[in-house]
Amino acid sequence: MKRIFTTILTVTAVAILLLNPSFFASAAENETVFIQDDETYPAHIVPGRIALILSDTAIADSDRYQKTLDSLGGRPIPTLSDVIVVVEAPDAKDVKSLNAVARGLMKSWPDLVVDSGILVKIGNSDLPYVLTNKIVVQIADDADVGLIQTIAERYHCEILGNNPFDKRQFVIKLFPDDARNALEVSNALNSLSSVKFAHPNFYRPIEKRQAPPVPNDAFFPNQWHLNNTGQAMGTPDADIDADRAWALGPMGPGNPNIVIAIIDDGLEANHPDLADGLWTNHAEEIGSPNVDDDGNGFIDDLHGWDFTPCITPVSCGDNDVRPRLDELHGTAVAGAALARANNGLGVAGTCPRCSFLPIRALDGTDYAESLAIDYARMIGADIISLSWGYASGVVLPTNVVNSINSAATTGRVQNGVSKGIVVVVAMTDIVEDNCDGTPDLSSLANVIAVSSATNQDQRLPAGFGTCIDLLAPTHGGTLDAVTTDRIGDIGYNNRSPVSPCASAEPAPPPPSNRDYTLCFGGTSFAAPVVAGIAGLILSHDSSLTRLQVQRLLQDTADKISPSGGAYSEQTGFSAPVGGLPTHGFGRVNAFEAARTVAGRDISGHGGVDVYVRDNSLDWGNTEQPSNVTFEQTRGFIPHWQSADIKVDAPPYLATQPASSTEFDAFVDEMPLSNTVNRVYVRVHNRGTQTATDVQVKLHWAFAGAGLPALPADFWPAFPANSTDVSIWHPLPAQTIPSLPYSGASVAGSSNDNSIVLSFDFPAPVYNASMNNPDHFCLFLVVAAPDDPVSQISAGSQVPDLITPSDNNVTQKNVHLIDSGNSSGMKSQLIVSNPFDHPINTRLVAWRPKDWNVESTGVELGKRIELGAKESLHADISITSDGQPSASISIVQLYKASDMDEERILGGITYVVAPNIQPAIVPSPGLIENVSMQEKLVAEYLKLVAETISKPDARSEDRTLLHRLGILIEEQSKLLAGLDAARKDFRSDH
């Protein structure tokens, strides 16, 4: 009875709307509004033009396409697919006359035109949508689904069918004689409580997010984004470390049971580097032709589906995903994620053994795009990769948004539980905020938003904002991206030589190389790279949820270009002062992400990765030492300034920090001598499994620039005390019974489960006559049964080598306060050799201008020989010419007989004023060699200029050398910046 009463009320409401002509009134001719999700956008009907959607027959080849354009008098719309053409209709000024012209042309050319519409501009976008006479209607969950019949009758519409993935969603079509347009009717429907949403089945402007322009070039096998060795002046290791990820056991290169759906324009699924990985519908494979053998509503969907023709649910699409003549994008995108490896052919995708589900949908309507996503969910895809989005200012279609959210929240069902599909979305290639204003698909909370990085570990200017999650390699820097291309002469890489591409050849590529392109790029490439890494993660543990996969990708990202990224010390997320986030959590690292969940028997962490942080940029990665900064030219950040150790000197904090947020809020203090200080330590777990029985042990030692060697039985005894505690003084070990996930993705939030412990540290009596330094180090070790200290660490007694390479170990050098010291900064430290062999060593001081550092006992910059385990004392004096604060590091460099270059051993940082961060400084030797590099650059520039000016130089050579000249000039600018830094930040050596 209640349902009947609700239906009567709804029908009455519909009737009232029909009797209210003002509901369809416009403020002015051709001016109206578009209502979606309770938002109202201004809309303008474009007079004098109509849009026609061409059939596959009309665009079978370039000649046929041109004849079609000539016959119709049409031309392509640059922001829409080539399948959509605009035809002038100068006498058609209003909706009724525009629709009449469109219908007339459809009847006149039934073989060429499959749909038509009028052009409308919505919101702030100047790009035209195509408004068809069809509307997508979603009946509210609490309403009778039979209401659609009443709506159709009242609004003079035909019900074309319902969504095969959602029985409450329908497509209706206005009868030809109706003077109203679909925009007005959908607005009316949106006012009904029984309608969840309604909107016209638009053809919306879509961006295929490759780098414009995308030229052609010969195939080249060096895929720097997988393993960067410094090709073409790139930065070594500015990559995703795919080769190391693939080495993680049998599932390292991927698992065929993990399905990655590429939803794009046409996909050349028969490409020799893609065909072997095709997803196969086994029910259709063994079934009968022209029969829906698995009953999923799609006949013979053996290897995916083409939804592009889906104007209506009736006879919707087919199983032919092949690209039309103009469709190059999808095949290149697919190769980035799924090209097969070790098959003797062209390229490798990031997940070369995952299965490839091709779905063609772009250049269709909103309905087609939403169906494609729903189909991927129904098929059981684990990952969906979208290298496209709607053009800037275009309002997002509700049905597409709903399909994405449904895939992410209800897809990938295992044992009745929805794990969620990992949906990866490319941000825009243009530099704009994708997250606020009129948002982009990448702004949706349930997707992974990916922007761009170069082969020099610099952010490539592209989409940014609060919704950005990750950066991934693409074009820019000195090389573009290598991937699959259309087979043969059709594609980015055809018979023409390429001049704009960074990696172009001067001559036409040979036929054997035309199935690949070296000149792809944009976020279109970055997104499937990330999708492939998600595949590697799920290949090791398919039970992970969508959110766990996203967190792994974010937690293990490398903090590239930190000077520009401005990563927060508290969260690890890009947080420029006064600006919007540009780098997200950093550039993806496939090895670090996959290793976290790979089994311990194959050199993984088995889902448990307990870690402590060495500095503000360290969030647990050890593929490179924690003291390396990922700038274009690698730099150094001290590993002795742990972000997880803080001192509370008497009088103590009233309430000890109990959470990560409280720990961050506490201001670190210098300990007082001859009393008990509290030391707070924070421990994290970025693994997907809870760590148990985590042993936490803190030690202290009088220390210096290089820490003293650990006792010989330090590791065998851990967590118990060593036999010799005369140098390294242990504090009683503590146990964390349970340590849940607490990675960077949740740092500082209510979901941050990091554990904070308190240790009582009895600081020794300061006695200058004992020749002990007034400086010591706190050395922290954490270990769990499922995540012990690495075997390499356990085989070493050198703390300064262990710390930056093992995320179970960290240290903090703290200047001991002498309460009787009244002026200046005078300190003692030990210069030691922790090795079992002699070393050549020296001290240097990294300090700002206007600060002076003097050392007696061991002269700054003077190289000295130290025997095995030998140590010397030095007295340090720091003075200023009036500056109130500074961060000054005394660093010990060393070189052994078997070493080619000098390296940093350890150091001490003196913080003269509170809250001064340790300086990030270039690697040793870099500043000293700037002048030589400047000389080499000048010589290269001279050579390039001479070559370009030769009268007989080929145009291709000139182009290539011109690009090289620009490149070298950029290097020159970098060196000039380093020279300025050298003058501003002095190093005494």
Coordinates of N, CA, C and O in Angstrom, one line a residue, residues 86 125-126 209 267 316 349 365 370 396 407 439 584 634 648 685 756 815 819 849 857 931 944 984:
V86 N 30.5 18.7 -37.7 CA 29.5 19.8 -37.6 C 29.1 20.2 -39.0 O 29.9 20.3 -39.9
S125 N 33.0 26.4 -19.7 CA 33.7 25.8 -20.8 C 33.2 26.4 -22.1 O 32.0 26.6 -22.4
D126 N 34.2 26.7 -23.0 CA 33.8 27.2 -24.3 C 33.8 26.1 -25.4 O 33.6 26.3 -26.5
R209 N 45.1 12.1 -23.0 CA 46.1 12.8 -22.3 C 47.5 12.4 -22.7 O 48.3 12.0 -21.8
L267 N 41.8 -0.2 -29.8 CA 43.0 -0.9 -29.3 C 43.3 -2.0 -30.3 O 42.5 -2.9 -30.6
C316 N 23.7 -3.0 -28.3 CA 24.7 -2.1 -27.9 C 26.1 -2.6 -28.1 O 26.6 -3.4 -27.4
G349 N 55.8 -3.7 -20.9 CA 54.9 -2.9 -20.0 C 55.3 -3.1 -18.6 O 56.2 -3.9 -18.2
T365 N 29.2 8.4 -26.4 CA 28.4 9.3 -25.4 C 28.8 9.0 -24.0 O 29.6 8.0 -23.7
S370 N 30.2 5.1 -19.5 CA 29.8 4.5 -18.2 C 29.6 3.0 -18.4 O 29.9 2.2 -17.5
L396 N 31.3 17.0 -15.2 CA 31.4 15.5 -15.2 C 30.0 14.9 -15.3 O 29.1 15.2 -14.6
A407 N 32.6 0.9 -9.4 CA 33.7 0.0 -9.7 C 34.7 -0.1 -8.5 O 35.2 -1.1 -8.1
P439 N 35.6 20.2 -11.4 CA 36.7 19.2 -11.2 C 36.8 18.3 -12.3 O 36.0 18.2 -13.2
G584 N 52.2 15.4 -5.2 CA 51.6 14.4 -4.4 C 52.5 13.7 -3.4 O 53.2 14.4 -2.7
R634 N 71.7 14.4 -7.9 CA 71.5 13.9 -6.6 C 72.2 14.7 -5.5 O 73.4 15.1 -5.8
D648 N 62.7 15.0 25.7 CA 62.0 15.8 26.6 C 62.8 16.0 27.9 O 62.9 15.1 28.7
N685 N 54.5 1.1 10.6 CA 54.4 -0.1 9.8 C 53.7 0.3 8.5 O 52.5 0.6 8.6
V756 N 54.0 5.4 19.9 CA 55.0 6.3 20.5 C 55.4 5.6 21.8 O 54.5 5.3 22.7
H815 N 73.1 17.8 20.6 CA 74.1 18.5 21.3 C 73.8 18.6 22.8 O 72.7 19.1 23.2
S819 N 74.9 23.5 31.4 CA 74.1 24.6 31.9 C 75.0 25.7 32.4 O 74.6 26.8 32.7
K849 N 76.3 31.6 5.1 CA 77.2 32.8 5.1 C 77.1 33.4 6.5 O 76.1 33.3 7.2
G857 N 92.6 20.4 17.1 CA 92.8 19.0 17.4 C 92.7 18.2 16.1 O 93.6 17.4 15.7
S931 N 83.3 24.2 -11.5 CA 84.1 25.0 -12.5 C 84.5 24.1 -13.7 O 84.5 24.6 -14.8
V944 N 78.5 22.6 -30.8 CA 77.1 22.6 -31.4 C 76.9 23.8 -32.3 O 76.4 23.7 -33.4
D984 N 76.7 31.0 -1.5 CA 75.8 31.3 -0.4 C 76.0 30.3 0.8 O 75.7 30.7 1.9

